Amino acid sequence: MTASGTERRPWALSGVLFVALFMAGLILSGVLGSGTYPSPFGPSAEIERYFTASRDAVRMLSFFHALAAIALVSFVAHLAAAVRRTGDETAVLSGLVLGGGALAAAFMLLSALFSWVLARPATVETPALVRAIHDLAFLTGGPGHVLWFAAFVGASSVAPLRTPILPGWIAWVGIVVAVISLLSVASLLLEPASYLLPLGRFSGFVWIFAVSVVLARGRPLEAGVRR
C-alpha cells in the first residue's frame, strides 16, 4: 500500500450491525412490552408486573442483544487487529482494545441470558427471584458492560493519537465517551449516577457507527495526514 492508498475493510460494518441489532431489540421489545421497561431501582411490584405481562417482549430483547454481542465481538477483533498493525508502539493498546471489547461483549451476552430467564414462567411465579435476576441483568448489562466498554473505546481512541488509523476528531470523541462510561461506575453507589450508563452507552454507539463507516470506506492507515 502506498502513502496515498487505502485499505477497504468491509468487516468494519460489523460495528454498524452491532448498533442496529441492539437498537432493534430495544424498539421491538418496546412495541411488544406492556409499559416501560422497569428500572432496577423501582418498586418490586412494578418490576414483577412488567415481566409477568411482557414475556414475549423480554425474549425478543434477549434474542437481539445476544446477536448484538456476537456482532460486537467481530468488530472488536478486527479493530484490535487494525490497531496492532499500526506498529509495535500500539501493541499494548491493541491488547486492551481486544480484552476490553471482548469483556464488554461477554457482559452484554450475560445480560441477554439473564433477561431470557426473566421470561420463563417458573421465574415470574417467584417475586424474589424476579427481583434478583433483574438486578443481575442490570449489573451485567449496565455497569459491567459499560465499564469494559470504556476500556475498549478509550484504548481504541488513544491509538489514533499516535498513528493515523482514524481521524483525530473520532479519537477525541472516543476519549470523551470513555470518560463518561468510566464515571458510570458511580451508579453502584448513587442511584442518580445511573443516568450516566445510557449516556455512555449510546454516545458509544455513535462512536462505533462513525468508526465503522470511516474504516469501511477505506481511510489511509499507515501513512497520510490525519485531519
Coordinates of C-alpha atoms in Angstrom, one line a residue:
M1 CA 0.0 0.0 0.0
T2 CA 1.4 3.4 -0.9
A3 CA 1.2 6.7 1.0
S4 CA -1.9 7.7 -1.0
G5 CA -3.6 4.3 -1.0
T6 CA -6.4 3.0 1.1
E7 CA -7.4 -0.3 2.6
R8 CA -11.1 -1.1 2.4
R9 CA -12.4 -3.1 5.3
P10 CA -15.9 -4.4 4.9
W11 CA -15.6 -6.2 8.2
A12 CA -15.9 -2.8 9.9
L13 CA -19.6 -2.8 9.1
S14 CA -20.0 -5.3 11.9
G15 CA -20.0 -2.3 14.1
V16 CA -23.0 -0.9 12.3
L17 CA -24.6 -4.3 12.6
F18 CA -24.0 -4.3 16.3
V19 CA -25.7 -0.9 16.8
A20 CA -28.6 -2.0 14.5
L21 CA -29.2 -5.3 16.4
F22 CA -29.1 -3.6 19.8
M23 CA -31.5 -0.9 18.8
A24 CA -33.8 -3.4 17.1
G25 CA -34.0 -5.3 20.4
L26 CA -34.9 -2.1 22.3
I27 CA -37.5 -1.0 19.7
L28 CA -39.2 -4.3 19.3
S29 CA -39.4 -5.0 23.0
G30 CA -40.8 -1.5 23.5
V31 CA -43.5 -2.2 20.9
L32 CA -44.4 -5.6 22.4
G33 CA -43.9 -4.8 26.0
S34 CA -46.6 -3.9 28.5
G35 CA -45.4 -0.5 29.6
T36 CA -41.9 0.9 30.1
Y37 CA -39.0 -1.5 30.9
P38 CA -38.7 -1.2 34.7
S39 CA -35.7 0.4 36.5
P40 CA -33.9 -1.9 38.9
F41 CA -34.4 0.9 41.5
G42 CA -38.1 0.8 41.0
P43 CA -40.8 -0.8 43.2
S44 CA -40.8 -4.6 43.2
A45 CA -44.5 -4.8 42.3
E46 CA -43.8 -2.7 39.1
I47 CA -40.9 -5.0 38.1
E48 CA -42.9 -8.2 38.7
R49 CA -45.9 -6.8 36.8
Y50 CA -43.8 -5.9 33.7
F51 CA -42.1 -9.3 33.4
T52 CA -45.3 -11.2 34.0
A53 CA -47.1 -9.3 31.2
S54 CA -44.2 -8.9 28.8
R55 CA -42.6 -12.3 28.3
D56 CA -42.6 -12.1 24.5
A57 CA -41.0 -8.6 24.6
V58 CA -38.3 -9.8 27.0
R59 CA -37.5 -12.8 24.8
M60 CA -37.2 -10.5 21.8
L61 CA -34.9 -8.2 23.8
S62 CA -32.7 -11.2 24.8
F63 CA -32.5 -12.6 21.3
F64 CA -31.4 -9.4 19.6
H65 CA -29.0 -8.4 22.3
A66 CA -27.4 -11.8 22.2
L67 CA -26.9 -11.3 18.5
A68 CA -25.6 -7.8 19.1
A69 CA -23.0 -9.2 21.5
I70 CA -21.7 -11.5 18.7
A71 CA -21.5 -8.7 16.2
L72 CA -19.6 -6.6 18.8
V73 CA -17.0 -9.5 19.2
S74 CA -16.4 -9.4 15.4
F75 CA -16.0 -5.6 15.4
V76 CA -13.7 -5.7 18.4
A77 CA -11.5 -8.4 17.0
H78 CA -11.0 -6.7 13.7
L79 CA -10.5 -3.2 15.2
A80 CA -7.8 -4.7 17.6
A81 CA -6.1 -6.2 14.6
A82 CA -6.1 -2.9 12.8
V83 CA -4.6 -1.1 15.8
R84 CA -2.0 -3.8 16.2
R85 CA -0.9 -3.5 12.5
T86 CA 0.0 0.2 13.0
G87 CA 3.2 -0.7 14.8
D88 CA 4.9 -2.1 18.0
E89 CA 4.1 1.1 19.9
T90 CA 0.4 0.2 19.9
A91 CA 0.8 -3.4 20.9
V92 CA -0.4 -2.8 24.5
L93 CA -3.3 -0.7 23.3
S94 CA -4.4 -3.4 20.8
G95 CA -4.4 -5.9 23.7
L96 CA -6.6 -3.5 25.7
V97 CA -8.9 -3.0 22.8
L98 CA -9.3 -6.7 22.4
G99 CA -9.6 -7.5 26.1
G100 CA -11.9 -4.6 27.0
G101 CA -14.1 -5.2 23.9
A102 CA -14.4 -8.9 24.4
L103 CA -15.4 -8.5 28.1
A104 CA -17.9 -5.8 27.1
A105 CA -19.5 -8.3 24.7
A106 CA -19.4 -11.0 27.3
F107 CA -21.2 -8.9 29.9
M108 CA -23.8 -7.9 27.3
L109 CA -24.4 -11.6 26.4
L110 CA -24.7 -12.4 30.1
S111 CA -27.3 -9.7 30.5
A112 CA -29.3 -11.0 27.5
L113 CA -29.2 -14.5 29.0
F114 CA -30.5 -13.2 32.4
S115 CA -33.2 -11.4 30.5
W116 CA -34.3 -14.7 28.9
V117 CA -34.5 -16.3 32.3
L118 CA -36.9 -13.5 33.3
A119 CA -39.2 -14.6 30.6
R120 CA -39.6 -18.1 31.9
P121 CA -43.0 -18.9 33.5
A122 CA -41.4 -20.5 36.6
T123 CA -39.3 -17.4 37.2
V124 CA -42.2 -14.9 37.2
E125 CA -44.0 -17.1 39.7
T126 CA -41.4 -16.3 42.3
P127 CA -41.3 -12.5 43.0
A128 CA -38.0 -12.6 44.9
L129 CA -36.3 -14.4 42.0
V130 CA -37.6 -11.9 39.5
R131 CA -36.1 -9.1 41.5
A132 CA -32.7 -10.8 41.9
I133 CA -32.4 -11.8 38.2
H134 CA -33.5 -8.3 37.1
D135 CA -30.7 -6.9 39.3
L136 CA -28.2 -9.3 37.7
A137 CA -29.4 -8.3 34.2
F138 CA -28.9 -4.7 35.1
L139 CA -25.4 -5.2 36.7
T140 CA -24.1 -7.2 33.8
G141 CA -25.7 -5.1 31.0
G142 CA -25.2 -1.8 32.9
P143 CA -22.1 -1.2 34.9
G144 CA -20.4 -4.5 34.0
H145 CA -20.8 -3.9 30.3
V146 CA -20.2 -0.1 30.2
L147 CA -17.1 -0.2 32.3
W148 CA -15.3 -2.6 29.9
F149 CA -16.8 -0.7 27.0
A150 CA -15.0 2.4 28.4
A151 CA -11.7 0.4 28.2
F152 CA -12.4 -0.7 24.7
V153 CA -13.4 2.8 23.4
G154 CA -10.6 4.5 25.3
A155 CA -7.8 2.3 24.0
S156 CA -9.2 2.5 20.5
S157 CA -9.2 6.3 20.7
V158 CA -5.7 6.7 22.1
A159 CA -4.2 4.7 19.3
P160 CA -5.3 7.3 16.6
L161 CA -3.4 10.0 18.6
R162 CA -0.2 8.1 17.8
T163 CA -0.9 6.8 14.3
P164 CA -3.4 7.9 11.6
I165 CA -5.7 4.9 11.8
L166 CA -8.7 7.1 12.4
P167 CA -9.5 10.8 12.1
G168 CA -8.4 12.9 15.1
W169 CA -12.0 14.1 15.8
I170 CA -13.1 10.5 16.3
A171 CA -10.3 9.9 18.7
W172 CA -11.2 12.8 20.9
V173 CA -14.9 12.0 20.8
G174 CA -14.0 8.4 21.8
I175 CA -12.0 9.7 24.8
V176 CA -15.0 11.7 26.0
V177 CA -17.2 8.7 25.6
A178 CA -14.7 6.6 27.6
V179 CA -14.6 9.1 30.4
I180 CA -18.4 9.2 30.7
S181 CA -18.6 5.5 30.6
L182 CA -16.0 5.1 33.2
L183 CA -17.8 7.6 35.5
S184 CA -20.9 5.4 35.3
V185 CA -19.4 3.1 37.9
A186 CA -20.7 5.6 40.4
S187 CA -24.1 4.1 39.7
L188 CA -23.1 1.3 42.1
L189 CA -23.1 3.9 44.9
L190 CA -25.5 6.6 43.8
E191 CA -28.8 6.0 42.0
P192 CA -28.8 9.3 40.1
A193 CA -25.4 8.3 38.6
S194 CA -27.2 5.5 36.7
Y195 CA -28.1 8.1 34.1
L196 CA -24.5 8.0 33.0
L197 CA -25.0 4.4 31.9
P198 CA -27.2 5.1 28.9
L199 CA -25.3 8.3 28.2
G200 CA -22.0 6.4 27.9
R201 CA -23.6 3.5 26.0
F202 CA -25.5 5.5 23.4
S203 CA -22.7 8.0 22.8
G204 CA -20.5 5.0 22.3
F205 CA -22.9 3.7 19.7
V206 CA -22.5 6.9 17.8
W207 CA -18.7 6.5 18.0
I208 CA -18.8 2.9 16.8
F209 CA -21.0 3.8 13.9
A210 CA -18.6 6.6 12.9
V211 CA -15.6 4.3 13.2
S212 CA -17.4 1.6 11.2
V213 CA -18.2 3.9 8.3
V214 CA -14.7 5.5 8.2
L215 CA -12.9 2.2 8.2
A216 CA -15.3 0.5 5.7
R217 CA -14.9 3.4 3.3
G218 CA -11.2 2.9 3.3
R219 CA -9.2 5.5 5.1
P220 CA -5.4 5.7 4.6
L221 CA -3.9 3.9 7.6
E222 CA -0.1 3.6 7.9
A223 CA 0.6 6.8 6.0
G224 CA -1.0 10.1 5.3
V225 CA -2.1 13.1 7.2
R226 CA -4.8 12.9 9.9
R227 CA -7.4 15.6 9.7

